[in-house]
PDB file of C-alpha atoms in Angstrom:
ATOM      1  CA  MET X  27     254.417 135.807 110.059  1.00 64.00           C
ATOM      2  CA  ASN X  28     254.638 138.939 107.970  1.00 69.00           C
ATOM      3  CA  THR X  29     252.929 137.606 104.860  1.00 76.00           C
ATOM      4  CA  VAL X  30     249.720 135.707 104.407  1.00 79.00           C
ATOM      5  CA  SER X  31     250.996 133.452 101.618  1.00 82.00           C
ATOM      6  CA  PRO X  32     251.045 130.300 103.819  1.00 86.00           C
ATOM      7  CA  PHE X  33     247.354 130.814 104.534  1.00 89.00           C
ATOM      8  CA  VAL X  34     246.587 131.345 100.858  1.00 88.00           C
ATOM      9  CA  LEU X  35     248.590 128.260  99.891  1.00 89.00           C
ATOM     10  CA  LEU X  36     246.701 126.203 102.469  1.00 92.00           C
ATOM     11  CA  SER X  37     243.494 127.589 101.003  1.00 92.00           C
ATOM     12  CA  ALA X  38     244.562 126.495  97.503  1.00 91.00           C
ATOM     13  CA  LEU X  39     245.440 123.039  98.825  1.00 92.00           C
ATOM     14  CA  LEU X  40     242.078 122.616 100.566  1.00 93.00           C
ATOM     15  CA  PHE X  41     240.298 123.819  97.425  1.00 93.00           C
ATOM     16  CA  THR X  42     242.163 121.240  95.359  1.00 92.00           C
ATOM     17  CA  LEU X  43     241.214 118.491  97.790  1.00 93.00           C
ATOM     18  CA  GLY X  44     237.588 119.603  97.469  1.00 93.00           C
ATOM     19  CA  VAL X  45     237.806 119.454  93.677  1.00 92.00           C
ATOM     20  CA  ILE X  46     239.288 115.949  93.837  1.00 91.00           C
ATOM     21  CA  GLY X  47     236.479 114.959  96.204  1.00 91.00           C
ATOM     22  CA  VAL X  48     233.817 116.179  93.797  1.00 91.00           C
ATOM     23  CA  LEU X  49     235.484 114.349  90.920  1.00 88.00           C
ATOM     24  CA  THR X  50     236.114 111.025  92.652  1.00 87.00           C
ATOM     25  CA  ARG X  51     233.291 110.420  95.129  1.00 85.00           C
ATOM     26  CA  ARG X  52     230.033 109.051  93.765  1.00 84.00           C
ATOM     27  CA  ASN X  53     227.786 109.685  96.757  1.00 87.00           C
ATOM     28  CA  ALA X  54     225.738 112.856  96.396  1.00 89.00           C
ATOM     29  CA  ILE X  55     226.084 113.770 100.085  1.00 90.00           C
ATOM     30  CA  LEU X  56     229.877 113.445  99.926  1.00 91.00           C
ATOM     31  CA  ILE X  57     229.983 115.554  96.779  1.00 92.00           C
ATOM     32  CA  PHE X  58     228.067 118.194  98.705  1.00 91.00           C
ATOM     33  CA  MET X  59     230.531 118.027 101.580  1.00 92.00           C
ATOM     34  CA  SER X  60     233.402 118.501  99.131  1.00 94.00           C
ATOM     35  CA  ILE X  61     231.658 121.599  97.780  1.00 94.00           C
ATOM     36  CA  GLU X  62     231.440 122.894 101.352  1.00 93.00           C
ATOM     37  CA  LEU X  63     235.172 122.266 101.674  1.00 94.00           C
ATOM     38  CA  MET X  64     235.808 124.382  98.579  1.00 94.00           C
ATOM     39  CA  LEU X  65     233.590 127.223  99.828  1.00 94.00           C
ATOM     40  CA  ASN X  66     235.410 127.100 103.118  1.00 94.00           C
ATOM     41  CA  SER X  67     238.836 127.330 101.498  1.00 94.00           C
ATOM     42  CA  ALA X  68     237.660 130.330  99.476  1.00 93.00           C
ATOM     43  CA  ASN X  69     236.547 131.920 102.745  1.00 94.00           C
ATOM     44  CA  LEU X  70     240.012 131.314 104.172  1.00 93.00           C
ATOM     45  CA  ALA X  71     241.567 133.128 101.217  1.00 91.00           C
ATOM     46  CA  PHE X  72     239.121 136.022 101.706  1.00 92.00           C
ATOM     47  CA  VAL X  73     240.036 136.390 105.367  1.00 92.00           C
ATOM     48  CA  ALA X  74     243.756 136.103 104.609  1.00 90.00           C
ATOM     49  CA  PHE X  75     243.600 138.897 102.046  1.00 88.00           C
ATOM     50  CA  ALA X  76     241.453 141.009 104.359  1.00 88.00           C
ATOM     51  CA  HIS X  77     244.231 140.640 106.926  1.00 88.00           C
ATOM     52  CA  GLN X  78     246.885 141.454 104.360  1.00 85.00           C
ATOM     53  CA  TRP X  79     245.259 144.716 103.256  1.00 85.00           C
ATOM     54  CA  GLY X  80     244.039 145.689 106.719  1.00 84.00           C
ATOM     55  CA  GLN X  81     240.432 146.074 105.636  1.00 85.00           C
ATOM     56  CA  LEU X  82     237.191 144.462 106.706  1.00 87.00           C
ATOM     57  CA  ASP X  83     235.589 144.035 103.270  1.00 88.00           C
ATOM     58  CA  GLY X  84     236.981 140.533 102.830  1.00 88.00           C
ATOM     59  CA  GLN X  85     235.390 139.477 106.096  1.00 89.00           C
ATOM     60  CA  MET X  86     232.069 140.891 104.897  1.00 91.00           C
ATOM     61  CA  PHE X  87     232.247 138.681 101.814  1.00 92.00           C
ATOM     62  CA  VAL X  88     232.803 135.659 104.041  1.00 92.00           C
ATOM     63  CA  PHE X  89     229.488 136.456 105.728  1.00 90.00           C
ATOM     64  CA  PHE X  90     227.654 136.438 102.432  1.00 92.00           C
ATOM     65  CA  VAL X  91     229.409 133.277 101.279  1.00 93.00           C
ATOM     66  CA  MET X  92     228.285 131.580 104.507  1.00 92.00           C
ATOM     67  CA  ALA X  93     224.690 132.711 103.920  1.00 92.00           C
ATOM     68  CA  VAL X  94     224.783 131.400 100.349  1.00 92.00           C
ATOM     69  CA  ALA X  95     226.309 128.130 101.586  1.00 92.00           C
ATOM     70  CA  ALA X  96     223.514 127.716 104.137  1.00 91.00           C
ATOM     71  CA  ALA X  97     220.844 128.318 101.484  1.00 92.00           C
ATOM     72  CA  GLU X  98     222.605 125.958  99.090  1.00 92.00           C
ATOM     73  CA  VAL X  99     222.827 123.196 101.678  1.00 92.00           C
ATOM     74  CA  ALA X 100     219.125 123.510 102.568  1.00 91.00           C
ATOM     75  CA  VAL X 101     217.971 123.255  98.955  1.00 93.00           C
ATOM     76  CA  GLY X 102     220.594 120.694  97.951  1.00 92.00           C
ATOM     77  CA  LEU X 103     219.833 118.319 100.810  1.00 91.00           C
ATOM     78  CA  ALA X 104     216.109 118.674 100.051  1.00 92.00           C
ATOM     79  CA  LEU X 105     216.891 117.645  96.467  1.00 91.00           C
ATOM     80  CA  ILE X 106     218.927 114.663  97.681  1.00 90.00           C
ATOM     81  CA  VAL X 107     216.096 113.550  99.977  1.00 90.00           C
ATOM     82  CA  THR X 108     213.590 113.847  97.127  1.00 90.00           C
ATOM     83  CA  ILE X 109     215.824 111.891  94.741  1.00 88.00           C
ATOM     84  CA  PHE X 110     216.396 109.225  97.416  1.00 88.00           C
ATOM     85  CA  ARG X 111     212.631 108.799  97.757  1.00 87.00           C
ATOM     86  CA  SER X 112     212.197 107.956  94.101  1.00 86.00           C
ATOM     87  CA  LYS X 113     215.488 106.171  93.304  1.00 82.00           C
ATOM     88  CA  LYS X 114     216.318 104.653  96.730  1.00 81.00           C
ATOM     89  CA  SER X 115     219.933 105.659  96.185  1.00 81.00           C
ATOM     90  CA  THR X 116     222.261 108.614  96.648  1.00 81.00           C
ATOM     91  CA  ASN X 117     224.741 107.411  94.046  1.00 83.00           C
ATOM     92  CA  VAL X 118     225.017 109.982  91.278  1.00 83.00           C
ATOM     93  CA  ASP X 119     225.794 107.248  88.740  1.00 80.00           C
ATOM     94  CA  ASP X 120     222.250 105.970  89.185  1.00 79.00           C
ATOM     95  CA  LEU X 121     220.837 109.242  87.882  1.00 80.00           C
ATOM     96  CA  SER X 122     221.467 108.578  84.234  1.00 78.00           C
ATOM     97  CA  GLN X 123     217.992 108.671  82.695  1.00 79.00           C
ATOM     98  CA  LEU X 124     219.018 111.504  80.394  1.00 79.00           C
ATOM     99  CA  LYS X 125     221.792 109.403  78.880  1.00 74.00           C
ATOM    100  CA  GLY X 126     220.931 108.735  75.233  1.00 64.00           C
TER     101      GLY X 126
ATOM    102  CA  MET H  13     260.694 130.449 113.256  1.00 58.00           C
ATOM    103  CA  THR H  14     258.143 132.132 115.379  1.00 82.00           C
ATOM    104  CA  PHE H  15     255.525 130.554 117.575  1.00 84.00           C
ATOM    105  CA  ASP H  16     252.856 131.605 115.062  1.00 84.00           C
ATOM    106  CA  LEU H  17     254.508 129.506 112.390  1.00 87.00           C
ATOM    107  CA  PHE H  18     254.489 126.385 114.562  1.00 89.00           C
ATOM    108  CA  VAL H  19     250.808 126.912 115.355  1.00 90.00           C
ATOM    109  CA  PHE H  20     250.053 127.419 111.676  1.00 91.00           C
ATOM    110  CA  ILE H  21     251.912 124.292 110.573  1.00 92.00           C
ATOM    111  CA  GLY H  22     250.133 122.178 113.164  1.00 92.00           C
ATOM    112  CA  LEU H  23     246.728 123.519 112.209  1.00 92.00           C
ATOM    113  CA  ALA H  24     247.448 123.161 108.499  1.00 93.00           C
ATOM    114  CA  LEU H  25     248.463 119.522 108.988  1.00 94.00           C
ATOM    115  CA  ILE H  26     245.282 118.785 110.930  1.00 94.00           C
ATOM    116  CA  GLY H  27     243.151 120.527 108.319  1.00 93.00           C
ATOM    117  CA  ILE H  28     244.759 118.768 105.358  1.00 94.00           C
ATOM    118  CA  LEU H  29     244.597 115.367 107.034  1.00 94.00           C
ATOM    119  CA  ALA H  30     240.932 115.968 107.866  1.00 94.00           C
ATOM    120  CA  ALA H  31     240.232 116.871 104.232  1.00 93.00           C
ATOM    121  CA  ILE H  32     242.021 113.712 103.052  1.00 93.00           C
ATOM    122  CA  GLY H  33     239.974 111.754 105.586  1.00 92.00           C
ATOM    123  CA  LEU H  34     236.844 113.260 104.069  1.00 91.00           C
ATOM    124  CA  LEU H  35     237.942 112.065 100.640  1.00 89.00           C
ATOM    125  CA  THR H  36     238.841 108.527 101.644  1.00 88.00           C
ATOM    126  CA  SER H  37     236.378 107.673 104.388  1.00 87.00           C
ATOM    127  CA  ARG H  38     234.058 104.727 103.785  1.00 85.00           C
ATOM    128  CA  SER H  39     231.378 106.010 106.150  1.00 87.00           C
ATOM    129  CA  ALA H  40     229.388 109.172 105.504  1.00 88.00           C
ATOM    130  CA  ILE H  41     229.205 109.879 109.246  1.00 91.00           C
ATOM    131  CA  TYR H  42     232.986 109.758 109.571  1.00 92.00           C
ATOM    132  CA  ALA H  43     233.297 111.997 106.517  1.00 92.00           C
ATOM    133  CA  ALA H  44     230.995 114.570 108.131  1.00 93.00           C
ATOM    134  CA  LEU H  45     233.010 114.442 111.367  1.00 93.00           C
ATOM    135  CA  PHE H  46     236.252 114.940 109.407  1.00 94.00           C
ATOM    136  CA  LEU H  47     234.671 117.961 107.756  1.00 94.00           C
ATOM    137  CA  ILE H  48     233.720 119.369 111.168  1.00 95.00           C
ATOM    138  CA  LEU H  49     237.348 118.939 112.274  1.00 94.00           C
ATOM    139  CA  ASN H  50     238.475 120.801 109.162  1.00 95.00           C
ATOM    140  CA  PHE H  51     236.028 123.643 109.831  1.00 94.00           C
ATOM    141  CA  SER H  52     237.248 123.920 113.425  1.00 94.00           C
ATOM    142  CA  THR H  53     240.880 124.218 112.367  1.00 94.00           C
ATOM    143  CA  VAL H  54     239.908 126.883 109.842  1.00 94.00           C
ATOM    144  CA  ALA H  55     238.113 128.712 112.666  1.00 94.00           C
ATOM    145  CA  VAL H  56     241.373 128.804 114.626  1.00 93.00           C
ATOM    146  CA  LEU H  57     243.142 130.084 111.512  1.00 93.00           C
ATOM    147  CA  TYR H  58     240.564 132.898 111.403  1.00 92.00           C
ATOM    148  CA  LEU H  59     241.594 133.768 114.946  1.00 91.00           C
ATOM    149  CA  MET H  60     245.207 133.993 113.787  1.00 89.00           C
ATOM    150  CA  LEU H  61     244.098 136.270 110.947  1.00 88.00           C
ATOM    151  CA  ASN H  62     242.470 138.825 113.237  1.00 87.00           C
ATOM    152  CA  ALA H  63     238.893 137.732 112.569  1.00 89.00           C
ATOM    153  CA  PRO H  64     237.530 136.588 115.950  1.00 90.00           C
ATOM    154  CA  PHE H  65     233.878 137.163 115.141  1.00 92.00           C
ATOM    155  CA  LEU H  66     234.141 135.116 111.951  1.00 91.00           C
ATOM    156  CA  ALA H  67     235.803 132.324 113.926  1.00 93.00           C
ATOM    157  CA  VAL H  68     232.802 132.123 116.249  1.00 93.00           C
ATOM    158  CA  ILE H  69     230.405 132.260 113.291  1.00 91.00           C
ATOM    159  CA  GLN H  70     232.399 129.518 111.589  1.00 91.00           C
ATOM    160  CA  VAL H  71     232.033 127.203 114.564  1.00 93.00           C
ATOM    161  CA  SER H  72     228.385 127.968 115.302  1.00 92.00           C
ATOM    162  CA  VAL H  73     226.987 128.234 111.766  1.00 90.00           C
ATOM    163  CA  TYR H  74     229.272 125.994 109.709  1.00 88.00           C
ATOM    164  CA  ALA H  75     230.453 123.336 112.127  1.00 89.00           C
ATOM    165  CA  GLY H  76     227.216 123.629 114.086  1.00 89.00           C
ATOM    166  CA  ALA H  77     224.115 124.273 112.040  1.00 89.00           C
ATOM    167  CA  ILE H  78     225.135 123.207 108.537  1.00 90.00           C
ATOM    168  CA  MET H  79     226.887 120.018 109.612  1.00 91.00           C
ATOM    169  CA  VAL H  80     223.987 119.077 111.883  1.00 92.00           C
ATOM    170  CA  LEU H  81     221.797 119.325 108.783  1.00 90.00           C
ATOM    171  CA  PHE H  82     224.208 117.038 106.923  1.00 91.00           C
ATOM    172  CA  LEU H  83     224.295 114.475 109.736  1.00 92.00           C
ATOM    173  CA  PHE H  84     220.522 114.647 110.027  1.00 91.00           C
ATOM    174  CA  VAL H  85     220.043 113.859 106.337  1.00 90.00           C
ATOM    175  CA  ILE H  86     222.667 111.079 106.415  1.00 90.00           C
ATOM    176  CA  MET H  87     220.888 109.394 109.306  1.00 89.00           C
ATOM    177  CA  LEU H  88     217.445 110.063 107.815  1.00 87.00           C
ATOM    178  CA  LEU H  89     218.377 108.339 104.582  1.00 85.00           C
ATOM    179  CA  GLY H  90     220.268 105.549 106.320  1.00 80.00           C
ATOM    180  CA  ALA H  91     223.169 106.150 103.947  1.00 68.00           C
ATOM    181  CA  GLU H  92     225.984 105.762 106.480  1.00 68.00           C
ATOM    182  CA  ARG H  93     227.581 102.840 104.679  1.00 70.00           C
ATOM    183  CA  LEU H  94     229.030 103.945 101.415  1.00 66.00           C
ATOM    184  CA  ALA H  95     229.696 101.542  98.653  1.00 60.00           C
ATOM    185  CA  GLY H  96     233.367 101.304  97.851  1.00 54.00           C
ATOM    186  CA  PRO H  97     234.518 103.956  95.434  1.00 52.00           C
ATOM    187  CA  GLU H  98     235.330 101.306  92.846  1.00 48.00           C
ATOM    188  CA  ALA H  99     231.957  99.618  93.104  1.00 54.00           C
ATOM    189  CA  LYS H 100     230.399  99.179  89.671  1.00 54.00           C
ATOM    190  CA  THR H 101     231.882 102.282  88.207  1.00 57.00           C
ATOM    191  CA  GLY H 102     232.889 101.852  84.610  1.00 59.00           C
ATOM    192  CA  LEU H 103     235.380 104.695  84.644  1.00 67.00           C
ATOM    193  CA  LEU H 104     238.578 103.167  85.982  1.00 74.00           C
ATOM    194  CA  TRP H 105     240.704 106.028  84.655  1.00 80.00           C
ATOM    195  CA  GLN H 106     238.577 108.618  86.394  1.00 79.00           C
ATOM    196  CA  ARG H 107     240.291 108.668  89.796  1.00 82.00           C
ATOM    197  CA  PRO H 108     243.915 108.963  88.604  1.00 85.00           C
ATOM    198  CA  LEU H 109     242.821 111.568  86.080  1.00 87.00           C
ATOM    199  CA  ALA H 110     241.022 113.538  88.795  1.00 86.00           C
ATOM    200  CA  VAL H 111     244.060 113.417  91.078  1.00 87.00           C
ATOM    201  CA  GLY H 112     246.345 114.468  88.228  1.00 89.00           C
ATOM    202  CA  LEU H 113     244.153 117.368  87.219  1.00 90.00           C
ATOM    203  CA  GLY H 114     243.829 118.375  90.862  1.00 89.00           C
ATOM    204  CA  ALA H 115     247.618 118.431  91.254  1.00 89.00           C
ATOM    205  CA  LEU H 116     247.865 120.573  88.117  1.00 91.00           C
ATOM    206  CA  LEU H 117     245.264 122.964  89.503  1.00 90.00           C
ATOM    207  CA  LEU H 118     247.175 123.186  92.777  1.00 88.00           C
ATOM    208  CA  LEU H 119     250.440 123.945  90.985  1.00 89.00           C
ATOM    209  CA  GLN H 120     248.874 126.689  88.903  1.00 89.00           C
ATOM    210  CA  ALA H 121     246.971 128.240  91.802  1.00 85.00           C
ATOM    211  CA  GLY H 122     250.073 128.139  94.000  1.00 83.00           C
ATOM    212  CA  TYR H 123     252.240 129.684  91.286  1.00 85.00           C
ATOM    213  CA  VAL H 124     249.799 132.512  90.577  1.00 84.00           C
ATOM    214  CA  LEU H 125     249.142 133.212  94.244  1.00 77.00           C
ATOM    215  CA  ILE H 126     252.815 133.276  95.186  1.00 76.00           C
ATOM    216  CA  THR H 127     254.045 135.302  92.231  1.00 80.00           C
ATOM    217  CA  ARG H 128     251.201 137.824  92.277  1.00 76.00           C
ATOM    218  CA  PHE H 129     250.420 138.222  95.956  1.00 70.00           C
ATOM    219  CA  GLY H 130     253.134 136.517  97.950  1.00 62.00           C
ATOM    220  CA  GLN H 131     255.470 139.481  98.237  1.00 65.00           C
ATOM    221  CA  THR H 132     253.031 141.979  99.710  1.00 68.00           C
ATOM    222  CA  ALA H 133     253.615 142.374 103.424  1.00 69.00           C
ATOM    223  CA  VAL H 134     250.756 142.417 105.859  1.00 72.00           C
ATOM    224  CA  SER H 135     249.328 145.879 106.438  1.00 72.00           C
ATOM    225  CA  THR H 136     250.721 147.387 109.601  1.00 71.00           C
ATOM    226  CA  THR H 137     247.501 149.137 110.553  1.00 72.00           C
ATOM    227  CA  VAL H 138     245.641 146.802 112.875  1.00 73.00           C
ATOM    228  CA  VAL H 139     242.016 146.967 111.841  1.00 76.00           C
ATOM    229  CA  LYS H 140     239.484 146.387 114.588  1.00 80.00           C
ATOM    230  CA  SER H 141     237.270 143.455 113.722  1.00 80.00           C
ATOM    231  CA  GLY H 142     235.069 142.892 116.750  1.00 83.00           C
ATOM    232  CA  PRO H 143     231.300 142.440 116.533  1.00 87.00           C
ATOM    233  CA  LEU H 144     230.787 146.217 116.749  1.00 90.00           C
ATOM    234  CA  ASP H 145     233.001 146.960 113.745  1.00 88.00           C
ATOM    235  CA  ILE H 146     231.520 144.070 111.763  1.00 88.00           C
ATOM    236  CA  GLY H 147     228.024 145.324 112.526  1.00 89.00           C
ATOM    237  CA  LEU H 148     228.870 148.869 111.487  1.00 90.00           C
ATOM    238  CA  MET H 149     230.148 147.559 108.151  1.00 88.00           C
ATOM    239  CA  LEU H 150     227.220 145.183 107.695  1.00 89.00           C
ATOM    240  CA  PHE H 151     224.545 147.809 108.325  1.00 91.00           C
ATOM    241  CA  GLY H 152     226.470 150.590 106.622  1.00 89.00           C
ATOM    242  CA  PRO H 153     228.118 150.033 103.224  1.00 91.00           C
ATOM    243  CA  TYR H 154     226.850 146.464 102.938  1.00 92.00           C
ATOM    244  CA  LEU H 155     223.202 147.067 103.829  1.00 93.00           C
ATOM    245  CA  LEU H 156     221.818 146.210 100.388  1.00 94.00           C
ATOM    246  CA  PRO H 157     223.612 142.828 100.067  1.00 92.00           C
ATOM    247  CA  PHE H 158     222.505 142.074 103.626  1.00 92.00           C
ATOM    248  CA  GLU H 159     218.861 142.636 102.740  1.00 93.00           C
ATOM    249  CA  VAL H 160     219.188 140.643  99.520  1.00 93.00           C
ATOM    250  CA  THR H 161     220.620 137.793 101.580  1.00 93.00           C
ATOM    251  CA  SER H 162     217.430 137.710 103.644  1.00 93.00           C
ATOM    252  CA  VAL H 163     215.410 137.240 100.434  1.00 95.00           C
ATOM    253  CA  LEU H 164     217.811 134.469  99.372  1.00 94.00           C
ATOM    254  CA  LEU H 165     217.360 132.655 102.683  1.00 93.00           C
ATOM    255  CA  LEU H 166     213.574 132.991 102.428  1.00 95.00           C
ATOM    256  CA  VAL H 167     213.618 131.503  98.936  1.00 94.00           C
ATOM    257  CA  ALA H 168     215.821 128.656 100.196  1.00 93.00           C
ATOM    258  CA  ILE H 169     213.415 127.911 103.054  1.00 93.00           C
ATOM    259  CA  VAL H 170     210.382 127.887 100.763  1.00 94.00           C
ATOM    260  CA  GLY H 171     212.252 125.812  98.198  1.00 92.00           C
ATOM    261  CA  ALA H 172     213.325 123.202 100.748  1.00 91.00           C
ATOM    262  CA  VAL H 173     209.779 122.915 102.121  1.00 92.00           C
ATOM    263  CA  VAL H 174     208.239 122.598  98.662  1.00 92.00           C
ATOM    264  CA  LEU H 175     210.818 120.037  97.518  1.00 88.00           C
ATOM    265  CA  THR H 176     210.432 117.720 100.488  1.00 85.00           C
ATOM    266  CA  ARG H 177     206.669 117.973 100.891  1.00 85.00           C
ATOM    267  CA  ASN H 178     204.909 114.628 100.660  1.00 75.00           C
ATOM    268  CA  LYS H 179     202.081 114.829  98.203  1.00 68.00           C
TER     269      LYS H 179
END
C-alpha cells in the first residue's frame, strides 16, 4: 500500500466507536474502556502519519500517550473503586447528587 | 491487490468487530477481552507501519499491564454482570442520538482525512525504528518530556494510593 489513508480511516472508525461507547454505556468501567479505545485509535493515526512522513516523532508521541493512558487508568480506576465503596454501584446514572 | 491489503482488511475487520463487541457486550469481562483483542490487532497494524518496538510495547503495556488492571478492578468490585443498557434509564432517545452523532463524526473525520492527507504518498526513505533508534530519540530531543512523564507517573501512583486508602 502506498498511502496510509486506510490506516487513518480505520483509526477514525475506531475513534467513533469509542465515542459511541462513551455516550451509550452507563457502566463507569466500560466508559473507561471506551476512552482507552479512543486513545488507541489516536495512537494508530500517529503511527500511520509517522510512517507516511518517514519520521520517528509520531512514534515518540505514542510513547507519551501510552504513559498518560497508564496514569489515567490508575487514577480513574482508583476513583471508581472509591465511588463503588460509598455508592455500591458503578452506574454513572447513580451519581446524580449534584442534580438540582 | 497486494498481500498487504488482504492482511490489512482482515485485521481491520477483527479490530472493528472487537470494538463493536466491546460496545454491545453484557459482561464486563467479555468487554475487557474484546478490548484486548482490539489492542492486539492494532499491535499487528503497528508492525505493518514499520513500528516494531511500539507493537511490542502495545502488547506488553496496553494489552498486558493496563488490561490486567481493568480485569483486576472488575473482579474486585464483582461487577461482571452489567445491567442491560436499557435498564431504568430515562433517556430513550439517547442511544439513537449517540449513534447518529457518531456516524456524523465519522463522516466528517473521514472526509477531512481523505481530502487533506489521503493523496500524500508514503515517504520512500525507510526510517529505522528499532529500540536503538527509539532510545536515541527518547533520550535526545525528547528528554524533557520523558522526564516530565516520570513526574506524571509518580503523581498518578501517589494519587491512586491516596484515593483507595481505607481510613
